[in-house]
mmCIF file of C-alpha atoms in Angstrom:
data_model
loop_
_atom_site.group_PDB
_atom_site.id
_atom_site.type_symbol
_atom_site.label_atom_id
_atom_site.label_comp_id
_atom_site.label_asym_id
_atom_site.label_seq_id
_atom_site.Cartn_x
_atom_site.Cartn_y
_atom_site.Cartn_z
ATOM 1 C CA MET A 1 171.951 55.649 88.870
ATOM 2 C CA ARG A 2 171.449 56.218 85.171
ATOM 3 C CA ILE A 3 168.759 56.092 82.508
ATOM 4 C CA THR A 4 169.263 53.544 79.752
ATOM 5 C CA GLU A 5 168.793 55.216 76.403
ATOM 6 C CA GLU A 6 166.838 52.337 74.818
ATOM 7 C CA SER A 7 164.158 52.077 77.512
ATOM 8 C CA LYS A 8 164.309 55.088 79.787
ATOM 9 C CA VAL A 9 164.400 52.799 82.835
ATOM 10 C CA LEU A 10 166.297 54.126 85.798
ATOM 11 C CA ILE A 11 168.223 51.344 87.544
ATOM 12 C CA LEU A 12 168.355 52.444 91.196
ATOM 13 C CA ALA A 13 170.140 49.452 92.711
ATOM 14 C CA PRO A 14 172.461 47.733 92.301
ATOM 15 C CA VAL A 15 174.214 50.211 90.048
ATOM 16 C CA GLU A 16 176.730 48.975 87.489
ATOM 17 C CA GLU A 17 178.418 50.975 84.774
ATOM 18 C CA ASN A 18 177.290 50.449 81.204
ATOM 19 C CA ASP A 19 174.438 48.248 82.305
ATOM 20 C CA SER A 20 171.073 48.067 80.522
ATOM 21 C CA ILE A 21 167.712 46.905 81.766
ATOM 22 C CA GLU A 22 167.642 44.177 79.105
ATOM 23 C CA ASN A 23 171.042 42.824 80.196
ATOM 24 C CA ARG A 24 170.187 43.102 83.886
ATOM 25 C CA ILE A 25 166.926 41.230 83.636
ATOM 26 C CA SER A 26 168.337 38.620 81.219
ATOM 27 C CA ASN A 27 171.114 37.762 83.720
ATOM 28 C CA LEU A 28 168.779 37.920 86.734
ATOM 29 C CA VAL A 29 166.204 35.404 85.430
ATOM 30 C CA LYS A 30 168.933 32.862 84.669
ATOM 31 C CA MET A 31 170.083 32.791 88.286
ATOM 32 C CA GLN A 32 169.584 29.647 90.323
ATOM 33 C CA PRO A 33 167.206 30.383 93.243
ATOM 34 C CA LEU A 34 168.770 30.535 96.707
ATOM 35 C CA GLU A 35 167.923 28.191 99.552
ATOM 36 C CA PRO A 36 165.073 29.532 101.752
ATOM 37 C CA PHE A 37 166.473 31.508 104.707
ATOM 38 C CA GLU A 38 170.051 31.018 103.495
ATOM 39 C CA SER A 39 172.566 32.604 105.848
ATOM 40 C CA VAL A 40 173.643 35.286 103.321
ATOM 41 C CA ILE A 41 170.002 36.438 103.026
ATOM 42 C CA LEU A 42 169.638 36.702 106.811
ATOM 43 C CA GLU A 43 172.942 38.606 107.067
ATOM 44 C CA PHE A 44 171.942 41.021 104.307
ATOM 45 C CA ILE A 45 168.589 41.900 105.866
ATOM 46 C CA SER A 46 169.846 42.145 109.438
ATOM 47 C CA GLU A 47 172.760 44.321 108.293
ATOM 48 C CA LEU A 48 170.328 46.787 106.705
ATOM 49 C CA SER A 49 168.470 46.842 110.038
ATOM 50 C CA ARG A 50 171.660 47.508 111.928
ATOM 51 C CA ARG A 51 172.681 50.400 109.683
ATOM 52 C CA ILE A 52 169.298 52.071 110.114
ATOM 53 C CA LEU A 53 169.113 51.633 113.896
ATOM 54 C CA SER A 54 172.739 52.735 114.473
ATOM 55 C CA ASN A 55 172.354 56.061 112.663
ATOM 56 C CA ASN A 56 170.558 58.727 114.717
ATOM 57 C CA ARG A 57 169.597 60.774 111.626
ATOM 58 C CA TYR A 58 167.104 58.075 110.690
ATOM 59 C CA ARG A 59 165.224 58.457 114.001
ATOM 60 C CA ARG A 60 162.985 61.106 112.491
ATOM 61 C CA TYR A 61 161.505 58.551 110.095
ATOM 62 C CA PRO A 62 159.297 56.280 112.233
ATOM 63 C CA GLU A 63 158.455 54.076 109.257
ATOM 64 C CA LEU A 64 162.178 53.371 108.716
ATOM 65 C CA ILE A 65 162.623 52.502 112.408
ATOM 66 C CA ALA A 66 159.583 50.194 112.316
ATOM 67 C CA LEU A 67 161.015 48.489 109.218
ATOM 68 C CA ALA A 68 164.428 48.135 110.892
ATOM 69 C CA PHE A 69 162.861 46.473 113.968
ATOM 70 C CA TRP A 70 161.002 44.059 111.616
ATOM 71 C CA MET A 71 164.350 43.165 110.005
ATOM 72 C CA ARG A 72 166.206 42.410 113.273
ATOM 73 C CA LYS A 73 167.845 38.979 113.661
ATOM 74 C CA SER A 74 165.407 37.987 116.402
ATOM 75 C CA HIS A 75 162.393 38.617 114.173
ATOM 76 C CA LEU A 76 163.993 36.938 111.205
ATOM 77 C CA LYS A 77 164.540 33.902 113.414
ATOM 78 C CA ASN A 78 160.857 33.974 114.329
ATOM 79 C CA LEU A 79 159.887 34.181 110.658
ATOM 80 C CA GLU A 80 162.163 31.234 109.870
ATOM 81 C CA GLU A 81 160.509 29.183 112.602
ATOM 82 C CA GLN A 82 157.075 29.985 111.168
ATOM 83 C CA TYR A 83 158.275 29.041 107.684
ATOM 84 C CA LEU A 84 159.747 25.725 108.845
ATOM 85 C CA GLU A 85 156.567 24.892 110.732
ATOM 86 C CA MET A 86 154.453 25.647 107.667
ATOM 87 C CA ARG A 87 156.779 23.627 105.461
ATOM 88 C CA ARG A 88 156.814 20.584 107.732
ATOM 89 C CA GLY A 89 156.019 17.478 105.665
ATOM 90 C CA ARG A 90 155.817 19.543 102.421
ATOM 91 C CA LEU A 91 158.234 20.197 99.586
ATOM 92 C CA LEU A 92 158.348 23.903 98.853
ATOM 93 C CA VAL A 93 160.734 25.582 96.396
ATOM 94 C CA PRO A 94 161.151 29.193 95.205
ATOM 95 C CA ARG A 95 159.066 30.283 92.240
ATOM 96 C CA GLY A 96 162.055 31.883 90.476
ATOM 97 C CA CYS A 97 161.794 35.546 89.531
ATOM 98 C CA VAL A 98 159.209 37.779 91.246
ATOM 99 C CA LEU A 99 158.223 41.208 89.852
ATOM 100 C CA HIS A 100 156.935 43.691 92.445
ATOM 101 C CA PHE A 101 155.081 46.918 91.714
ATOM 102 C CA ALA A 102 155.332 49.137 94.800
ATOM 103 C CA PRO A 103 152.445 51.470 95.733
ATOM 104 C CA SER A 104 152.994 55.206 95.577
ATOM 105 C CA ASN A 105 151.197 56.040 98.854
ATOM 106 C CA VAL A 106 153.242 53.729 101.163
ATOM 107 C CA ASP A 107 156.116 52.807 98.900
ATOM 108 C CA SER A 108 158.267 51.301 101.720
ATOM 109 C CA ILE A 109 155.940 48.280 101.555
ATOM 110 C CA PHE A 110 158.095 47.018 98.708
ATOM 111 C CA ILE A 111 160.842 46.184 101.224
ATOM 112 C CA TYR A 112 158.559 43.779 103.148
ATOM 113 C CA SER A 113 157.297 42.237 99.911
ATOM 114 C CA TRP A 114 160.782 41.892 98.431
ATOM 115 C CA PHE A 115 162.378 40.553 101.604
ATOM 116 C CA ILE A 116 159.757 37.853 102.199
ATOM 117 C CA SER A 117 160.158 36.785 98.595
ATOM 118 C CA LEU A 118 163.961 36.872 99.063
ATOM 119 C CA LEU A 119 163.753 34.873 102.296
ATOM 120 C CA VAL A 120 162.152 31.961 100.510
ATOM 121 C CA GLY A 121 164.857 32.095 97.814
ATOM 122 C CA ASN A 122 163.479 34.100 94.863
ATOM 123 C CA SER A 123 165.187 36.607 92.588
ATOM 124 C CA ASN A 124 163.369 39.946 92.549
ATOM 125 C CA ILE A 125 162.631 42.892 90.312
ATOM 126 C CA VAL A 126 161.081 45.874 92.131
ATOM 127 C CA ARG A 127 159.484 48.800 90.307
ATOM 128 C CA VAL A 128 159.147 51.822 92.633
ATOM 129 C CA SER A 129 157.266 55.029 91.962
ATOM 130 C CA GLN A 130 158.950 58.030 90.396
ATOM 131 C CA GLN A 131 157.291 60.152 93.060
ATOM 132 C CA ARG A 132 159.331 58.864 96.016
ATOM 133 C CA GLY A 133 159.622 60.337 99.446
ATOM 134 C CA GLU A 134 162.889 61.187 101.152
ATOM 135 C CA GLN A 135 162.931 58.022 103.251
ATOM 136 C CA ILE A 136 162.586 55.763 100.206
ATOM 137 C CA ASN A 137 165.603 57.447 98.604
ATOM 138 C CA ILE A 138 167.503 56.891 101.860
ATOM 139 C CA LEU A 139 166.550 53.204 101.767
ATOM 140 C CA ILE A 140 167.599 52.839 98.165
ATOM 141 C CA ASP A 141 170.971 54.450 98.878
ATOM 142 C CA LEU A 142 171.508 52.085 101.814
ATOM 143 C CA LEU A 143 170.524 49.118 99.693
ATOM 144 C CA SER A 144 172.837 50.245 96.846
ATOM 145 C CA ASP A 145 175.779 50.418 99.254
ATOM 146 C CA LEU A 146 174.997 46.969 100.735
ATOM 147 C CA LEU A 147 174.508 45.334 97.360
ATOM 148 C CA SER A 148 177.899 46.661 96.190
ATOM 149 C CA GLU A 149 179.691 44.605 98.876
ATOM 150 C CA GLU A 150 181.310 41.406 97.620
ATOM 151 C CA LYS A 151 179.852 39.272 100.390
ATOM 152 C CA PHE A 152 176.341 40.077 99.082
ATOM 153 C CA LYS A 153 177.156 39.359 95.407
ATOM 154 C CA VAL A 154 174.658 36.490 95.211
ATOM 155 C CA ILE A 155 171.880 38.877 96.214
ATOM 156 C CA GLN A 156 173.101 41.601 93.900
ATOM 157 C CA ASP A 157 172.912 39.158 90.994
ATOM 158 C CA ARG A 158 169.285 38.405 91.894
ATOM 159 C CA THR A 159 168.060 41.952 92.462
ATOM 160 C CA ALA A 160 166.945 44.903 90.339
ATOM 161 C CA ILE A 161 165.300 47.959 91.843
ATOM 162 C CA ILE A 162 164.088 50.186 89.016
ATOM 163 C CA THR A 163 161.727 53.014 88.191
ATOM 164 C CA TYR A 164 160.198 54.208 84.965
ATOM 165 C CA PRO A 165 157.225 56.253 83.729
ATOM 166 C CA HIS A 166 153.980 54.361 83.091
ATOM 167 C CA ASN A 167 154.913 52.442 79.954
ATOM 168 C CA GLU A 168 153.105 49.379 78.779
ATOM 169 C CA ASP A 169 156.029 48.094 76.679
ATOM 170 C CA ILE A 170 158.415 48.105 79.644
ATOM 171 C CA THR A 171 155.800 46.486 81.894
ATOM 172 C CA ARG A 172 155.249 43.801 79.218
ATOM 173 C CA PHE A 173 158.962 43.121 78.916
ATOM 174 C CA LEU A 174 159.245 42.687 82.724
ATOM 175 C CA SER A 175 156.076 40.620 82.935
ATOM 176 C CA GLU A 176 157.281 38.290 80.211
ATOM 177 C CA ASN A 177 160.435 37.606 82.263
ATOM 178 C CA CYS A 178 158.931 36.820 85.661
ATOM 179 C CA ASN A 179 157.379 33.747 87.253
ATOM 180 C CA MET A 180 155.215 35.820 89.544
ATOM 181 C CA ARG A 181 153.867 39.386 89.592
ATOM 182 C CA VAL A 182 152.899 41.295 92.739
ATOM 183 C CA ILE A 183 150.895 44.502 92.393
ATOM 184 C CA TRP A 184 150.466 46.910 95.269
ATOM 185 C CA GLY A 185 148.228 49.844 94.479
ATOM 186 C CA GLY A 186 144.817 51.224 93.817
ATOM 187 C CA ASP A 187 142.127 49.441 91.793
ATOM 188 C CA GLU A 188 142.908 51.473 88.663
ATOM 189 C CA THR A 189 146.632 50.741 88.921
ATOM 190 C CA ILE A 190 145.866 47.043 89.196
ATOM 191 C CA LYS A 191 143.521 47.118 86.192
ATOM 192 C CA ARG A 192 146.158 48.918 84.099
ATOM 193 C CA ILE A 193 148.946 46.496 84.961
ATOM 194 C CA ARG A 194 146.711 43.449 84.674
ATOM 195 C CA SER A 195 145.914 44.445 81.116
ATOM 196 C CA VAL A 196 149.502 43.499 80.360
ATOM 197 C CA PRO A 197 149.614 39.661 80.107
ATOM 198 C CA LEU A 198 151.888 37.407 82.070
ATOM 199 C CA LYS A 199 153.522 34.405 80.494
ATOM 200 C CA ALA A 200 151.173 31.431 80.636
ATOM 201 C CA ASN A 201 152.772 29.613 83.557
ATOM 202 C CA ALA A 202 153.299 32.665 85.797
ATOM 203 C CA THR A 203 151.100 33.560 88.736
ATOM 204 C CA GLU A 204 150.037 36.828 90.353
ATOM 205 C CA MET A 205 149.100 38.434 93.696
ATOM 206 C CA VAL A 206 147.283 41.769 93.941
ATOM 207 C CA PHE A 207 146.826 44.095 96.854
ATOM 208 C CA ALA A 208 143.982 46.434 95.891
ATOM 209 C CA ASP A 209 142.338 49.499 97.524
ATOM 210 C CA LYS A 210 141.499 48.641 101.114
ATOM 211 C CA TYR A 211 139.695 50.323 103.964
ATOM 212 C CA SER A 212 140.532 49.949 107.661
ATOM 213 C CA LEU A 213 138.752 50.749 110.881
ATOM 214 C CA SER A 214 138.995 50.593 114.657
ATOM 215 C CA ALA A 215 136.519 49.303 117.183
ATOM 216 C CA ILE A 216 136.607 50.385 120.873
ATOM 217 C CA ASP A 217 134.561 49.067 123.723
ATOM 218 C CA ALA A 218 133.525 52.223 125.625
ATOM 219 C CA ARG A 219 133.111 50.605 129.042
ATOM 220 C CA ALA A 220 136.527 48.939 128.828
ATOM 221 C CA LEU A 221 138.149 52.255 127.970
ATOM 222 C CA LEU A 222 136.462 54.000 130.899
ATOM 223 C CA GLU A 223 137.910 51.437 133.268
ATOM 224 C CA LEU A 224 141.510 52.444 132.361
ATOM 225 C CA SER A 225 143.744 54.769 134.291
ATOM 226 C CA ASN A 226 144.785 58.042 132.658
ATOM 227 C CA THR A 227 148.203 56.547 131.890
ATOM 228 C CA GLU A 228 146.617 53.587 130.160
ATOM 229 C CA VAL A 229 144.277 55.808 128.130
ATOM 230 C CA ASN A 230 147.263 57.867 127.011
ATOM 231 C CA GLN A 231 149.007 54.685 125.885
ATOM 232 C CA ILE A 232 146.006 53.606 123.813
ATOM 233 C CA ALA A 233 145.909 57.087 122.321
ATOM 234 C CA GLN A 234 149.625 56.891 121.510
ATOM 235 C CA ASN A 235 149.109 53.524 119.828
ATOM 236 C CA PHE A 236 146.226 54.910 117.813
ATOM 237 C CA TYR A 237 148.332 57.878 116.758
ATOM 238 C CA ASN A 238 151.004 55.504 115.416
ATOM 239 C CA ASP A 239 148.380 53.578 113.424
ATOM 240 C CA ALA A 240 146.764 56.652 111.904
ATOM 241 C CA TYR A 241 149.451 59.277 111.475
ATOM 242 C CA TRP A 242 152.715 57.563 110.459
ATOM 243 C CA PHE A 243 151.611 57.565 106.814
ATOM 244 C CA ASP A 244 149.292 60.575 107.180
ATOM 245 C CA GLN A 245 146.354 58.105 107.339
ATOM 246 C CA MET A 246 147.052 56.990 103.752
ATOM 247 C CA ALA A 247 148.224 53.432 104.483
ATOM 248 C CA CYS A 248 145.625 50.778 103.616
ATOM 249 C CA SER A 249 145.763 49.557 107.240
ATOM 250 C CA SER A 250 145.405 53.004 108.873
ATOM 251 C CA PRO A 251 142.014 53.456 110.603
ATOM 252 C CA ARG A 252 139.539 55.846 108.961
ATOM 253 C CA LEU A 253 136.328 54.766 110.714
ATOM 254 C CA ILE A 254 135.993 54.368 114.490
ATOM 255 C CA ILE A 255 133.226 52.100 115.770
ATOM 256 C CA TRP A 256 132.236 52.682 119.401
ATOM 257 C CA SER A 257 130.529 49.773 121.154
ATOM 258 C CA GLY A 258 128.318 50.187 124.218
ATOM 259 C CA VAL A 259 125.509 52.347 125.596
ATOM 260 C CA GLU A 260 125.264 55.998 124.536
ATOM 261 C CA ILE A 261 126.181 57.635 127.849
ATOM 262 C CA GLU A 262 129.330 55.559 128.218
ATOM 263 C CA ILE A 263 130.276 56.107 124.600
ATOM 264 C CA GLU A 264 130.080 59.916 124.940
ATOM 265 C CA ARG A 265 132.286 59.808 128.031
ATOM 266 C CA ALA A 266 134.787 57.453 126.404
ATOM 267 C CA LYS A 267 134.973 59.580 123.252
ATOM 268 C CA ALA A 268 135.756 62.711 125.239
ATOM 269 C CA LEU A 269 138.486 60.885 127.157
ATOM 270 C CA PHE A 270 139.980 59.203 124.111
ATOM 271 C CA TRP A 271 139.949 62.102 121.684
ATOM 272 C CA GLY A 272 141.281 64.486 124.363
ATOM 273 C CA ALA A 273 144.318 62.231 124.769
ATOM 274 C CA VAL A 274 144.787 61.868 121.017
ATOM 275 C CA GLU A 275 144.589 65.653 120.541
ATOM 276 C CA GLN A 276 147.351 66.199 123.090
ATOM 277 C CA ILE A 277 149.628 63.715 121.288
ATOM 278 C CA VAL A 278 148.912 65.277 117.875
ATOM 279 C CA SER A 279 149.698 68.734 119.173
ATOM 280 C CA LYS A 280 153.003 67.568 120.683
ATOM 281 C CA LYS A 281 154.222 65.404 117.801
ATOM 282 C CA GLN A 282 153.144 67.309 114.761
ATOM 283 C CA GLU A 283 154.330 70.579 113.428
ATOM 284 C CA LYS A 284 151.741 73.033 112.229
ATOM 285 C CA LEU A 285 149.906 71.378 109.323
ATOM 286 C CA ASN A 286 150.070 72.763 105.847
ATOM 287 C CA PRO A 287 146.940 74.967 105.492
ATOM 288 C CA SER A 288 145.943 72.967 102.407
ATOM 289 C CA VAL A 289 145.602 69.804 104.555
ATOM 290 C CA GLY A 290 143.278 71.564 106.974
ATOM 291 C CA MET A 291 141.299 73.055 104.069
ATOM 292 C CA THR A 292 140.963 69.629 102.421
ATOM 293 C CA LYS A 293 139.514 68.177 105.641
ATOM 294 C CA LEU A 294 137.138 71.120 105.978
ATOM 295 C CA VAL A 295 135.931 70.872 102.366
ATOM 296 C CA THR A 296 135.525 67.095 102.635
ATOM 297 C CA GLY A 297 133.528 67.482 105.819
ATOM 298 C CA TYR A 298 131.226 70.162 104.412
ATOM 299 C CA HIS A 299 130.790 68.341 101.117
ATOM 300 C CA TYR A 300 129.471 65.186 102.713
ATOM 301 C CA SER A 301 127.482 67.120 105.304
ATOM 302 C CA ALA A 302 125.683 68.772 102.400
ATOM 303 C CA LYS A 303 124.894 65.321 101.132
ATOM 304 C CA GLY A 304 123.315 64.423 104.467
ATOM 305 C CA PHE A 305 125.959 61.866 105.497
ATOM 306 C CA PHE A 306 126.771 63.299 108.937
ATOM 307 C CA ASN A 307 124.946 64.114 112.154
ATOM 308 C CA ARG A 308 127.663 66.543 113.232
ATOM 309 C CA LEU A 309 131.234 67.644 112.579
ATOM 310 C CA SER A 310 133.967 68.585 115.078
ATOM 311 C CA THR A 311 134.711 71.938 113.471
ATOM 312 C CA ASN A 312 136.743 73.449 116.349
ATOM 313 C CA SER A 313 140.030 73.065 114.479
ATOM 314 C CA THR A 314 141.331 71.469 111.327
ATOM 315 C CA GLN A 315 144.881 71.351 112.698
ATOM 316 C CA GLY A 316 144.314 68.264 114.876
ATOM 317 C CA THR A 317 141.841 65.406 114.592
ATOM 318 C CA TYR A 318 138.800 66.197 112.468
ATOM 319 C CA ARG A 319 135.790 63.995 113.199
ATOM 320 C CA ALA A 320 132.455 63.345 111.566
ATOM 321 C CA ASP A 321 129.610 61.384 113.120
ATOM 322 C CA LEU A 322 128.000 59.179 110.451
ATOM 323 C CA LYS A 323 124.206 59.143 110.200
ATOM 324 C CA SER A 324 124.184 55.542 108.995
ATOM 325 C CA LEU A 325 126.589 52.746 108.162
ATOM 326 C CA ASP A 326 124.441 52.047 105.101
ATOM 327 C CA LEU A 327 125.938 55.115 103.435
ATOM 328 C CA PRO A 328 128.919 54.761 101.020
ATOM 329 C CA PHE A 329 131.289 55.985 103.719
ATOM 330 C CA ARG A 330 134.364 54.248 102.220
ATOM 331 C CA GLU A 331 134.397 56.954 99.544
ATOM 332 C CA ILE A 332 135.045 59.582 102.228
ATOM 333 C CA HIS A 333 138.777 59.795 102.672
ATOM 334 C CA CYS A 334 141.239 62.656 102.476
ATOM 335 C CA GLY A 335 143.867 61.661 105.064
ATOM 336 C CA GLY A 336 145.543 64.123 107.402
ATOM 337 C CA GLY A 337 143.564 62.995 110.460
ATOM 338 C CA PHE A 338 139.942 62.874 109.200
ATOM 339 C CA PHE A 339 137.985 60.277 111.179
ATOM 340 C CA LEU A 340 134.476 58.962 110.804
ATOM 341 C CA GLU A 341 132.632 57.681 113.846
ATOM 342 C CA SER A 342 129.627 55.450 114.481
ATOM 343 C CA HIS A 343 128.042 53.586 117.378
ATOM 344 C CA VAL A 344 126.841 50.037 117.904
ATOM 345 C CA GLU A 345 125.548 48.306 121.035
ATOM 346 C CA ASN A 346 127.396 45.102 120.258
ATOM 347 C CA ILE A 347 130.363 44.456 117.990
ATOM 348 C CA LEU A 348 128.448 41.731 116.133
ATOM 349 C CA GLU A 349 126.286 44.522 114.648
ATOM 350 C CA MET A 350 129.268 45.255 112.394
ATOM 351 C CA VAL A 351 128.276 42.213 110.348
ATOM 352 C CA ASP A 352 125.661 44.264 108.525
ATOM 353 C CA PHE A 353 128.116 46.644 106.895
ATOM 354 C CA VAL A 354 131.443 44.735 106.556
ATOM 355 C CA ASP A 355 132.626 44.810 102.928
ATOM 356 C CA ILE A 356 135.184 42.967 100.850
ATOM 357 C CA LYS A 357 137.284 46.140 100.851
ATOM 358 C CA ASP A 358 137.682 46.102 104.636
ATOM 359 C CA GLN A 359 141.181 45.041 105.558
ATOM 360 C CA THR A 360 142.376 45.760 109.122
ATOM 361 C CA LEU A 361 140.145 45.985 112.207
ATOM 362 C CA SER A 362 142.191 47.352 115.112
ATOM 363 C CA VAL A 363 140.478 46.848 118.432
ATOM 364 C CA PHE A 364 140.475 47.554 122.137
ATOM 365 C CA GLY A 365 138.395 45.996 124.870
ATOM 366 C CA PHE A 366 137.036 42.902 123.117
ATOM 367 C CA SER A 367 137.746 39.260 123.913
ATOM 368 C CA GLU A 368 139.224 36.865 121.392
ATOM 369 C CA GLU A 369 136.006 34.865 121.625
ATOM 370 C CA GLU A 370 133.914 37.891 120.549
ATOM 371 C CA LEU A 371 136.269 38.582 117.631
ATOM 372 C CA ARG A 372 136.283 34.952 116.470
ATOM 373 C CA LYS A 373 132.492 35.004 116.507
ATOM 374 C CA LEU A 374 132.536 38.197 114.419
ATOM 375 C CA VAL A 375 134.836 36.612 111.817
ATOM 376 C CA GLN A 376 132.701 33.443 111.685
ATOM 377 C CA VAL A 377 129.529 35.414 111.095
ATOM 378 C CA VAL A 378 131.148 37.663 108.445
ATOM 379 C CA ARG A 379 132.257 34.505 106.577
ATOM 380 C CA GLY A 380 134.900 36.049 104.368
ATOM 381 C CA ARG A 381 132.935 39.066 103.161
ATOM 382 C CA GLY A 382 135.562 41.358 104.554
ATOM 383 C CA ILE A 383 138.179 41.949 107.319
ATOM 384 C CA ASP A 384 141.518 40.321 106.518
ATOM 385 C CA ARG A 385 143.147 40.827 109.882
ATOM 386 C CA ILE A 386 142.272 41.858 113.435
ATOM 387 C CA VAL A 387 144.963 43.408 115.650
ATOM 388 C CA SER A 388 145.232 45.431 118.837
ATOM 389 C CA ILE A 389 145.244 49.201 118.367
ATOM 390 C CA GLY A 390 148.864 50.127 117.765
ATOM 391 C CA GLN A 391 149.643 47.145 115.510
ATOM 392 C CA SER A 392 147.824 48.176 112.346
ATOM 393 C CA LEU A 393 151.006 49.000 110.450
ATOM 394 C CA ASN A 394 152.943 45.915 111.617
ATOM 395 C CA PHE A 395 153.610 43.881 108.499
ATOM 396 C CA ASP A 396 153.056 40.156 108.710
ATOM 397 C CA ASN A 397 153.767 37.239 106.436
ATOM 398 C CA VAL A 398 149.995 36.779 106.184
ATOM 399 C CA TRP A 399 148.615 39.906 104.515
ATOM 400 C CA ASP A 400 145.247 40.620 102.868
ATOM 401 C CA GLY A 401 144.368 36.963 103.271
ATOM 402 C CA TYR A 402 147.519 35.752 101.473
ATOM 403 C CA ASN A 403 150.119 33.567 103.216
ATOM 404 C CA LEU A 404 153.145 35.161 101.545
ATOM 405 C CA PHE A 405 155.502 32.295 102.410
ATOM 406 C CA GLU A 406 153.206 29.931 100.542
ATOM 407 C CA ASN A 407 152.415 32.219 97.642
ATOM 408 C CA PHE A 408 156.086 33.096 96.996
ATOM 409 C CA SER A 409 156.777 29.357 96.903
ATOM 410 C CA LYS A 410 155.827 26.504 94.622
ATOM 411 C CA GLU A 411 154.757 23.216 96.164
ATOM 412 C CA ILE A 412 156.056 19.985 94.672
ATOM 413 C CA THR A 413 154.449 16.653 95.416
ATOM 414 C CA ILE A 414 156.138 13.266 95.223
ATOM 415 C CA LYS A 415 153.824 10.218 95.201
ATOM 416 C CA LEU A 416 155.401 6.898 94.289
ATOM 417 C CA GLN A 417 153.446 3.802 93.611
ATOM 418 C CA SER A 418 153.940 1.067 96.157
ATOM 419 C CA LYS A 419 155.954 -1.988 94.979
ATOM 420 C CA GLU A 420 153.544 -4.360 96.725
#
């Protein structure tokens, strides 16, 4: 790792002596794209997975383990089958050089973005935040080691993982040298980067601020055994707490569906199980996290947003019962296990408040037919994906309404005039 004097860009991986960002990017953009799902790409990704899963010290990072499972050979094979099925009868080629801006709240997302782009054959520049967590530094060290191996030279030549302070000149230089730009981040981050123009024939994908929620059918939950309730609670914990509730797909609002008496019984059962898991899995929270939840709860209570607060403890789950779904509840978010709750008699009542910012709806107890009907009635005003509780953080090649295989590719058409 070193900082180039002329640009103050830190080249994190691959590291080469006496290299500059200008030289690295200049060489990278000249590289011929790889074939989609070329064997060296599959070997590179699966080898990173193997190194993570085989080292016990990484077990304390659940996000790393989830990433490693996503990168296993069996899943890569599944992705390849999906890609080939999508490509059937079509001529798709890599776009060339893709520039990724990783988010600061869940910065490991850059791996998924980069690897799907790499799988379809692109070269990649990845800008990660300067405020990185320990697990991202572990990932970058692993990647640096892998990229230094001769058998992965073709990927090394097509990769640059960098970091730099917010600097419009550097962003402009990178944007002028890419065929596609991918921005993960908040609305303000996207506005700032979008103010820097791309070259005329380049394209862009943005992943803006999103809001996610869960919906639970109370009667269906009450029909479960204690073991099954505990499993649902464990799945919910994984969705909400792995990124301290800061991931765009982590649930912040819980919608309970059913009649009031069943909802109250289901809530007591569900939250009791979640509390037990939180107390077992989490060390004592930093007092500032508890204080933030308390202040947030009291602030919006004073505004008349809530019917009641669960003020027993700020160490575990902290819940607020919304007076109305007409309120601007998406502004209420502090992480750390702060959950809003509301009730509906039927899941179709959600139609009235779904917003374009709503991304993931994680569910329990509803049929596919009910959920399809919900999506049809919403008609694209919100909700990009619906998954079972426990799958909110599972990355997919379709994300926020984008098919990434298609968007990271360029489609060529060949239409020849008949000789008749």
